[in-house]
Amino acid sequence: MYSLNPSNPSFFNSDKLLSEFIRQASVCHGCRLCFNYCDSFPTLFNYTDKKGPKNLTLDDLFDVASKCFHCKMCYVNCPYVPPHEFNMDFPSLMEWAWLYYKKKRGLAIRDFIFEMLDGVKFARPLAKVIMEKNKELLGIHREAPTLPVAEKGLREKAKPKHIDNPKAKVALFPTCLVENFFPEIGEDLIEVYNELGIEVIIPNFVCCGAPMLDSGDVDRLKKNAEYNVKLIEDLVKKGYDVVSPIPTCTLMIREYKRILDRDVPKVYDAMEYLLKLKNEGKIELKGKIDRNIYYHPPCHLKYLQVGLPGVRLLRSMGGKVDISNNGCSGIDGGWGLRNYETAKRVGSKMMESFKQSKADVFSTECPLAGLQIEKASNRKPLHPIQLLKEAMKNG
């Protein structure tokens, strides 16, 4: 609906931006279904109640946008999104407003430092010290969970097997999170895919751009999108399907359409892709899960509209999966690490549910939500691909 491309003149059209804000705020003012989703909506309603939607200003918009952490749950649950005639897309409006505001205002040094997650691989010992003892340098709240910097990245550790006559060919978009902080997720994904006869390669992708969206760096966001899309298009031409294990990163690649103003090839969620191959009869999952699993559905996975493929696969192998329906973790791509007072409040119901759960194991596709789960329960959740790996070994 809105271009996030700074090369597109409409991106800087402040009259259009304000007009769209007033239009959507008028709908939200009369609905208020999202009143408790995040601080953006109470702030919005405070303005509309005091002055009315028609008298809103760009400063009001920027205040509202500064409190959006891009979970996109207002879109998932809004009754007025396309094809409804109201054509609502509040989270995309917030992204446009935030990127416009930061482009006009300029970025702080801390913003540049925070978005350099793909640079961790060049200074792992230093990054580890900063994450553990100097979070404030990155603008990360002192009480926020600590990102565990891996001693070796996925590309150093992973050893994909050569597969003769593969059932499918996959290019893994490992994401900064898997490459630098949670390489075990990538290793287990490769092992499972290889065991199922799927060829896996790890091209030299760069960061998906989620940290740039959080910090408001629209120029670097576009640069990364251009690089990744070129690589994705080349891989697709060579017969590879591109797969990502982290829903936030999969979502960001989908956002490239608005960042570059053109269509981009589909990138699959890792569990979505396995379910697709299973439904097509190309792979057969053998093994048994004899455990009770408490599962957190990531907000960004819901936005992708692919269902809960990880849950379906775990249940197909006997897993007793109970789904937590206690809202967002509050972290959302790293925003909550810098705004942890808000993240704690937003994620409190989810955290409490895991604290109280007696399930044998916890699971989620989002390792950042996993940090909240671990903080609340002292138990580290596993990615569904890791539970599949265990089940296949037991089979």
Short mmCIF file of C-alpha atoms in Angstrom, two decimals:
data_model
loop_
_atom_site.label_atom_id
_atom_site.label_comp_id
_atom_site.label_asym_id
_atom_site.label_seq_id
_atom_site.Cartn_x
_atom_site.Cartn_y
_atom_site.Cartn_z
CA MET A 1 0.00 0.00 0.00
CA TYR A 2 2.82 2.41 0.84
CA SER A 3 6.25 2.68 -0.68
CA LEU A 4 9.12 2.45 1.79
CA ASN A 5 11.55 3.28 -1.00
CA PRO A 6 13.40 6.57 -0.35
CA SER A 7 13.96 6.86 -4.10
CA ASN A 8 10.20 7.04 -4.63
CA PRO A 9 8.96 10.68 -4.44
CA SER A 10 5.81 9.52 -2.63
CA PHE A 11 7.93 8.46 0.33
CA PHE A 12 8.60 12.12 1.14
CA ASN A 13 5.06 13.32 0.43
CA SER A 14 4.19 14.68 3.88
CA ASP A 15 0.69 15.75 2.78
CA LYS A 16 -0.10 12.20 1.67
CA LEU A 17 1.42 10.78 4.86
CA LEU A 18 -0.68 13.05 7.09
CA SER A 19 -3.84 12.48 5.03
CA GLU A 20 -3.45 8.72 5.35
CA PHE A 21 -2.82 9.01 9.08
CA ILE A 22 -6.03 11.01 9.54
CA ARG A 23 -7.98 8.53 7.42
CA GLN A 24 -6.82 5.46 9.30
CA ALA A 25 -6.96 7.17 12.70
CA SER A 26 -10.62 7.97 12.02
CA VAL A 27 -11.36 4.27 11.56
CA CYS A 28 -9.32 3.27 14.62
CA HIS A 29 -11.04 5.97 16.70
CA GLY A 30 -14.42 4.35 16.09
CA CYS A 31 -13.26 0.75 16.50
CA ARG A 32 -10.62 0.49 19.28
CA LEU A 33 -10.25 -3.28 18.96
CA CYS A 34 -6.48 -2.81 19.35
CA PHE A 35 -6.63 -0.57 22.44
CA ASN A 36 -4.41 -2.89 24.49
CA TYR A 37 -2.00 -4.20 21.82
CA CYS A 38 0.81 -1.71 22.35
CA ASP A 39 1.36 1.87 23.48
CA SER A 40 0.75 3.23 19.97
CA PHE A 41 -3.01 2.86 20.33
CA PRO A 42 -3.55 4.48 23.76
CA THR A 43 -1.37 7.33 22.49
CA LEU A 44 -3.43 7.58 19.30
CA PHE A 45 -6.73 7.54 21.17
CA ASN A 46 -5.49 10.18 23.57
CA TYR A 47 -4.89 12.48 20.60
CA THR A 48 -8.16 11.67 18.81
CA ASP A 49 -10.21 12.06 22.00
CA LYS A 50 -8.67 15.45 22.75
CA LYS A 51 -8.64 17.04 19.31
CA GLY A 52 -10.56 14.72 16.98
CA PRO A 53 -9.03 12.69 14.10
CA LYS A 54 -9.32 15.54 11.58
CA ASN A 55 -7.04 17.80 13.64
CA LEU A 56 -4.14 15.35 13.98
CA THR A 57 -0.66 16.51 12.99
CA LEU A 58 2.54 14.92 11.74
CA ASP A 59 4.04 15.39 15.22
CA ASP A 60 1.15 13.33 16.61
CA LEU A 61 1.87 10.65 14.01
CA PHE A 62 5.58 10.51 14.82
CA ASP A 63 4.78 10.16 18.53
CA VAL A 64 2.43 7.26 17.79
CA ALA A 65 4.92 5.64 15.39
CA SER A 66 7.76 5.83 17.93
CA LYS A 67 5.84 3.42 20.16
CA CYS A 68 5.15 0.83 17.44
CA PHE A 69 7.36 -2.25 17.69
CA HIS A 70 6.28 -3.73 14.36
CA CYS A 71 4.61 -6.90 15.67
CA LYS A 72 1.86 -6.42 13.02
CA MET A 73 -0.77 -7.99 15.26
CA CYS A 74 -3.08 -5.02 14.66
CA TYR A 75 -3.10 -6.02 10.97
CA VAL A 76 -3.65 -9.71 11.73
CA ASN A 77 -6.68 -8.94 13.90
CA CYS A 78 -8.08 -5.85 12.15
CA PRO A 79 -11.56 -6.43 10.62
CA TYR A 80 -10.96 -3.69 8.04
CA VAL A 81 -7.84 -4.83 6.17
CA PRO A 82 -8.04 -5.50 2.40
CA PRO A 83 -10.25 -6.53 0.70
CA HIS A 84 -12.48 -4.46 3.00
CA GLU A 85 -13.33 -1.06 1.52
CA PHE A 86 -11.61 0.73 4.44
CA ASN A 87 -8.31 -0.72 3.19
CA MET A 88 -6.62 -0.50 6.60
CA ASP A 89 -2.92 -1.22 7.06
CA PHE A 90 -1.91 0.53 10.25
CA PRO A 91 1.48 -1.20 10.78
CA SER A 92 2.64 -0.28 7.27
CA LEU A 93 1.63 3.31 7.95
CA MET A 94 3.71 3.20 11.15
CA GLU A 95 6.71 1.90 9.21
CA TRP A 96 6.40 4.65 6.64
CA ALA A 97 6.06 7.31 9.33
CA TRP A 98 8.99 6.01 11.38
CA LEU A 99 11.36 5.73 8.42
CA TYR A 100 10.28 9.15 7.12
CA TYR A 101 10.81 10.71 10.56
CA LYS A 102 14.27 9.18 11.08
CA LYS A 103 15.33 10.06 7.54
CA LYS A 104 14.42 13.69 8.17
CA ARG A 105 15.79 13.84 11.71
CA GLY A 106 18.93 11.75 11.20
CA LEU A 107 20.30 8.71 13.00
CA ALA A 108 22.23 8.66 16.24
CA ILE A 109 25.53 6.79 16.55
CA ARG A 110 23.74 4.29 18.77
CA ASP A 111 21.30 3.55 15.94
CA PHE A 112 24.18 2.66 13.61
CA ILE A 113 25.80 0.44 16.24
CA PHE A 114 22.56 -1.38 17.04
CA GLU A 115 21.87 -2.29 13.43
CA MET A 116 25.28 -3.91 12.87
CA LEU A 117 24.24 -7.41 13.93
CA ASP A 118 25.78 -8.92 10.81
CA GLY A 119 29.11 -7.40 11.87
CA VAL A 120 29.30 -9.53 15.02
CA LYS A 121 31.18 -12.22 13.10
CA PHE A 122 34.15 -9.87 12.71
CA ALA A 123 34.58 -9.25 16.44
CA ARG A 124 32.96 -12.06 18.40
CA PRO A 125 34.95 -11.68 21.66
CA LEU A 126 34.30 -7.94 21.75
CA ALA A 127 30.63 -8.39 20.85
CA LYS A 128 30.27 -10.95 23.63
CA VAL A 129 31.71 -8.53 26.21
CA ILE A 130 29.44 -5.72 25.00
CA MET A 131 26.34 -7.91 25.09
CA GLU A 132 27.11 -9.24 28.55
CA LYS A 133 28.57 -6.18 30.30
CA ASN A 134 27.93 -3.03 28.24
CA LYS A 135 24.42 -3.36 26.82
CA GLU A 136 23.82 0.35 27.26
CA LEU A 137 26.38 1.04 24.52
CA LEU A 138 23.89 -0.48 22.09
CA GLY A 139 20.94 1.18 23.75
CA ILE A 140 19.85 -2.18 25.17
CA HIS A 141 18.07 -1.95 28.53
CA ARG A 142 20.09 -3.35 31.43
CA GLU A 143 17.26 -5.71 32.45
CA ALA A 144 16.71 -7.03 28.94
CA PRO A 145 17.67 -10.62 28.13
CA THR A 146 21.22 -11.05 26.86
CA LEU A 147 21.78 -12.15 23.29
CA PRO A 148 24.19 -15.11 23.53
CA VAL A 149 27.04 -14.39 21.11
CA ALA A 150 28.22 -17.71 19.66
CA GLU A 151 31.92 -18.48 19.70
CA LYS A 152 31.66 -19.66 16.08
CA GLY A 153 29.10 -18.72 13.48
CA LEU A 154 26.91 -21.09 11.52
CA ARG A 155 29.05 -20.88 8.39
CA GLU A 156 32.11 -21.92 10.41
CA LYS A 157 30.32 -24.81 12.10
CA ALA A 158 27.88 -26.16 9.53
CA LYS A 159 28.82 -29.03 7.25
CA PRO A 160 26.02 -29.62 4.73
CA LYS A 161 26.22 -33.03 3.08
CA HIS A 162 26.37 -33.62 -0.64
CA ILE A 163 23.05 -35.15 -1.69
CA ASP A 164 22.81 -37.28 -4.83
CA ASN A 165 19.52 -36.77 -6.66
CA PRO A 166 18.11 -34.42 -4.01
CA LYS A 167 14.37 -34.31 -3.42
CA ALA A 168 14.69 -30.52 -3.25
CA LYS A 169 17.41 -27.89 -3.37
CA VAL A 170 17.43 -25.25 -0.63
CA ALA A 171 19.40 -22.05 -0.16
CA LEU A 172 19.35 -21.25 3.56
CA PHE A 173 18.87 -17.62 4.55
CA PRO A 174 20.46 -18.13 7.98
CA THR A 175 19.70 -14.64 9.38
CA CYS A 176 21.99 -12.71 11.72
CA LEU A 177 20.33 -14.36 14.70
CA VAL A 178 21.18 -17.88 13.56
CA GLU A 179 24.58 -17.00 12.11
CA ASN A 180 25.84 -15.10 15.15
CA PHE A 181 23.74 -16.05 18.18
CA PHE A 182 21.83 -19.31 17.68
CA PRO A 183 23.87 -21.37 15.17
CA GLU A 184 22.52 -24.60 16.69
CA ILE A 185 19.17 -23.87 15.00
CA GLY A 186 20.86 -23.70 11.61
CA GLU A 187 22.96 -26.80 12.27
CA ASP A 188 19.91 -28.83 13.25
CA LEU A 189 17.94 -27.54 10.26
CA ILE A 190 20.69 -28.63 7.89
CA GLU A 191 20.92 -32.04 9.56
CA VAL A 192 17.16 -32.60 9.31
CA TYR A 193 16.95 -31.38 5.72
CA ASN A 194 19.92 -33.51 4.65
CA GLU A 195 18.48 -36.57 6.39
CA LEU A 196 15.31 -36.06 4.36
CA GLY A 197 17.27 -35.89 1.10
CA ILE A 198 17.21 -32.12 0.72
CA GLU A 199 20.33 -30.37 -0.55
CA VAL A 200 21.28 -27.27 1.48
CA ILE A 201 23.69 -24.46 0.65
CA ILE A 202 24.39 -21.28 2.66
CA PRO A 203 24.86 -18.32 0.32
CA ASN A 204 26.43 -15.11 1.53
CA PHE A 205 23.27 -13.19 2.42
CA VAL A 206 23.41 -9.99 4.48
CA CYS A 207 21.09 -8.92 7.30
CA CYS A 208 17.38 -9.00 6.40
CA GLY A 209 16.98 -5.40 7.56
CA ALA A 210 14.86 -5.78 10.69
CA PRO A 211 17.41 -3.87 12.84
CA MET A 212 17.44 -1.09 10.23
CA LEU A 213 13.66 -0.84 10.43
CA ASP A 214 13.87 -0.63 14.23
CA SER A 215 16.50 2.11 14.11
CA GLY A 216 14.89 3.88 11.14
CA ASP A 217 17.77 3.54 8.67
CA VAL A 218 15.84 3.46 5.40
CA ASP A 219 18.95 3.82 3.19
CA ARG A 220 20.73 0.77 4.61
CA LEU A 221 17.44 -1.11 4.64
CA LYS A 222 17.10 -0.54 0.89
CA LYS A 223 20.76 -1.40 0.25
CA ASN A 224 20.43 -4.74 2.04
CA ALA A 225 17.15 -5.47 0.27
CA GLU A 226 18.71 -4.84 -3.15
CA TYR A 227 21.64 -7.14 -2.38
CA ASN A 228 19.53 -9.97 -0.98
CA VAL A 229 16.90 -9.84 -3.73
CA LYS A 230 19.57 -10.05 -6.44
CA LEU A 231 21.01 -13.11 -4.74
CA ILE A 232 17.58 -14.69 -4.21
CA GLU A 233 16.64 -14.17 -7.86
CA ASP A 234 19.89 -15.77 -9.03
CA LEU A 235 19.35 -18.76 -6.73
CA VAL A 236 15.77 -19.28 -7.88
CA LYS A 237 16.95 -19.29 -11.50
CA LYS A 238 19.36 -22.08 -10.54
CA GLY A 239 16.54 -24.18 -9.11
CA TYR A 240 16.88 -23.42 -5.42
CA ASP A 241 14.09 -22.61 -3.00
CA VAL A 242 15.07 -20.06 -0.37
CA VAL A 243 14.23 -20.93 3.23
CA SER A 244 14.52 -18.98 6.48
CA PRO A 245 14.14 -20.43 10.01
CA ILE A 246 13.20 -17.11 11.69
CA PRO A 247 9.73 -15.64 10.94
CA THR A 248 10.89 -12.03 11.48
CA CYS A 249 13.48 -12.38 8.74
CA THR A 250 11.07 -14.19 6.41
CA LEU A 251 8.63 -11.32 6.94
CA MET A 252 11.28 -8.70 6.23
CA ILE A 253 12.08 -10.27 2.88
CA ARG A 254 8.39 -10.09 2.03
CA GLU A 255 8.58 -6.38 2.91
CA TYR A 256 11.19 -5.90 0.16
CA LYS A 257 8.32 -5.50 -2.28
CA ARG A 258 7.51 -2.11 -0.73
CA ILE A 259 11.13 -1.19 -0.10
CA LEU A 260 12.09 -1.76 -3.75
CA ASP A 261 8.71 -1.15 -5.40
CA ARG A 262 8.77 -4.47 -7.23
CA ASP A 263 7.87 -8.11 -6.75
CA VAL A 264 10.37 -10.42 -5.05
CA PRO A 265 10.55 -14.23 -5.10
CA LYS A 266 8.89 -16.11 -2.26
CA VAL A 267 11.02 -17.10 0.70
CA TYR A 268 9.64 -19.99 2.74
CA ASP A 269 9.47 -20.40 6.48
CA ALA A 270 11.57 -23.46 7.31
CA MET A 271 8.68 -25.44 8.79
CA GLU A 272 6.27 -24.28 6.09
CA TYR A 273 8.67 -25.68 3.51
CA LEU A 274 8.89 -29.10 5.17
CA LEU A 275 5.12 -29.29 5.46
CA LYS A 276 4.84 -28.37 1.77
CA LEU A 277 7.20 -31.20 0.76
CA LYS A 278 5.39 -33.62 3.05
CA ASN A 279 2.00 -32.72 1.57
CA GLU A 280 3.45 -33.17 -1.93
CA GLY A 281 4.65 -36.65 -0.98
CA LYS A 282 8.31 -35.78 -1.54
CA ILE A 283 9.45 -36.50 2.01
CA GLU A 284 8.33 -38.81 4.80
CA LEU A 285 8.90 -37.95 8.43
CA LYS A 286 9.70 -40.98 10.56
CA GLY A 287 10.03 -40.84 14.31
CA LYS A 288 8.07 -40.34 17.49
CA ILE A 289 7.62 -37.42 19.86
CA ASP A 290 6.44 -38.63 23.23
CA ARG A 291 6.46 -35.34 25.08
CA ASN A 292 4.10 -32.54 26.04
CA ILE A 293 5.09 -29.33 24.25
CA TYR A 294 4.07 -25.78 25.18
CA TYR A 295 4.37 -23.64 22.06
CA HIS A 296 4.52 -19.87 21.52
CA PRO A 297 3.29 -18.75 18.06
CA PRO A 298 5.47 -15.83 16.91
CA CYS A 299 3.57 -12.69 15.90
CA HIS A 300 5.46 -12.47 12.62
CA LEU A 301 4.62 -16.07 11.75
CA LYS A 302 0.94 -15.20 12.15
CA TYR A 303 1.40 -12.26 9.79
CA LEU A 304 2.94 -14.55 7.16
CA GLN A 305 -0.43 -16.34 6.98
CA VAL A 306 1.04 -19.82 6.64
CA GLY A 307 -0.71 -21.23 9.70
CA LEU A 308 1.38 -23.03 12.31
CA PRO A 309 3.32 -25.55 10.19
CA GLY A 310 5.70 -26.43 13.03
CA VAL A 311 2.80 -27.40 15.26
CA ARG A 312 1.24 -29.50 12.52
CA LEU A 313 4.48 -31.38 11.92
CA LEU A 314 5.11 -31.97 15.62
CA ARG A 315 1.58 -33.27 16.10
CA SER A 316 1.93 -35.52 13.06
CA MET A 317 4.78 -37.24 14.91
CA GLY A 318 2.80 -37.72 18.10
CA GLY A 319 3.72 -34.54 19.96
CA LYS A 320 1.07 -33.25 22.35
CA VAL A 321 1.25 -29.53 21.57
CA ASP A 322 -0.53 -26.93 23.67
CA ILE A 323 -0.51 -23.48 22.05
CA SER A 324 0.05 -20.42 24.20
CA ASN A 325 -2.48 -17.75 23.30
CA ASN A 326 -1.16 -15.12 25.66
CA GLY A 327 -0.04 -12.46 23.26
CA CYS A 328 3.23 -11.04 22.04
CA SER A 329 6.63 -11.50 23.69
CA GLY A 330 7.26 -7.76 23.36
CA ILE A 331 10.73 -8.20 21.82
CA ASP A 332 9.78 -8.15 18.12
CA GLY A 333 12.95 -8.09 16.11
CA GLY A 334 15.02 -6.46 18.84
CA TRP A 335 12.84 -3.40 19.52
CA GLY A 336 12.03 -4.70 22.97
CA LEU A 337 15.69 -5.06 23.91
CA ARG A 338 16.03 -1.29 23.66
CA ASN A 339 12.61 -0.59 25.18
CA TYR A 340 12.48 -3.33 27.75
CA GLU A 341 10.20 -1.60 30.25
CA THR A 342 7.55 -1.71 27.55
CA ALA A 343 8.55 -5.20 26.43
CA LYS A 344 8.17 -6.54 29.96
CA ARG A 345 4.64 -5.18 30.18
CA VAL A 346 3.61 -6.32 26.71
CA GLY A 347 5.10 -9.78 27.19
CA SER A 348 4.02 -10.28 30.81
CA LYS A 349 1.07 -12.59 30.11
CA MET A 350 3.10 -14.75 27.78
CA MET A 351 6.01 -14.91 30.22
CA GLU A 352 3.76 -15.81 33.14
CA SER A 353 2.10 -18.62 31.18
CA PHE A 354 5.48 -20.24 30.51
CA LYS A 355 6.55 -19.70 34.09
CA GLN A 356 3.50 -21.66 35.23
CA SER A 357 3.60 -24.34 32.52
CA LYS A 358 4.45 -27.93 33.48
CA ALA A 359 5.04 -29.07 29.90
CA ASP A 360 8.00 -31.33 29.17
CA VAL A 361 9.49 -28.88 26.69
CA PHE A 362 8.90 -25.37 25.35
CA SER A 363 9.04 -24.43 21.67
CA THR A 364 8.87 -21.42 19.36
CA GLU A 365 10.34 -20.41 16.00
CA CYS A 366 11.38 -17.03 17.40
CA PRO A 367 14.60 -17.13 19.46
CA LEU A 368 14.01 -13.56 20.66
CA ALA A 369 10.66 -14.57 22.12
CA GLY A 370 12.62 -17.52 23.45
CA LEU A 371 14.78 -15.13 25.46
CA GLN A 372 11.67 -13.86 27.21
CA ILE A 373 10.51 -17.43 27.84
CA GLU A 374 13.88 -18.39 29.30
CA LYS A 375 13.98 -15.26 31.45
CA ALA A 376 10.59 -16.13 32.91
CA SER A 377 11.03 -19.87 33.34
CA ASN A 378 14.79 -20.57 33.38
CA ARG A 379 14.09 -23.10 30.61
CA LYS A 380 15.37 -22.61 27.06
CA PRO A 381 12.76 -23.29 24.37
CA LEU A 382 13.62 -25.23 21.24
CA HIS A 383 12.86 -24.39 17.63
CA PRO A 384 10.40 -26.96 16.17
CA ILE A 385 13.15 -28.11 13.79
CA GLN A 386 15.18 -29.16 16.82
CA LEU A 387 12.30 -31.25 18.15
CA LEU A 388 11.93 -32.86 14.72
CA LYS A 389 15.60 -33.75 14.82
CA GLU A 390 15.17 -35.49 18.19
CA ALA A 391 12.10 -37.36 16.94
CA MET A 392 13.81 -38.55 13.77
CA LYS A 393 16.71 -39.90 15.81
CA ASN A 394 14.25 -41.75 18.04
CA GLY A 395 12.51 -43.19 14.99
#
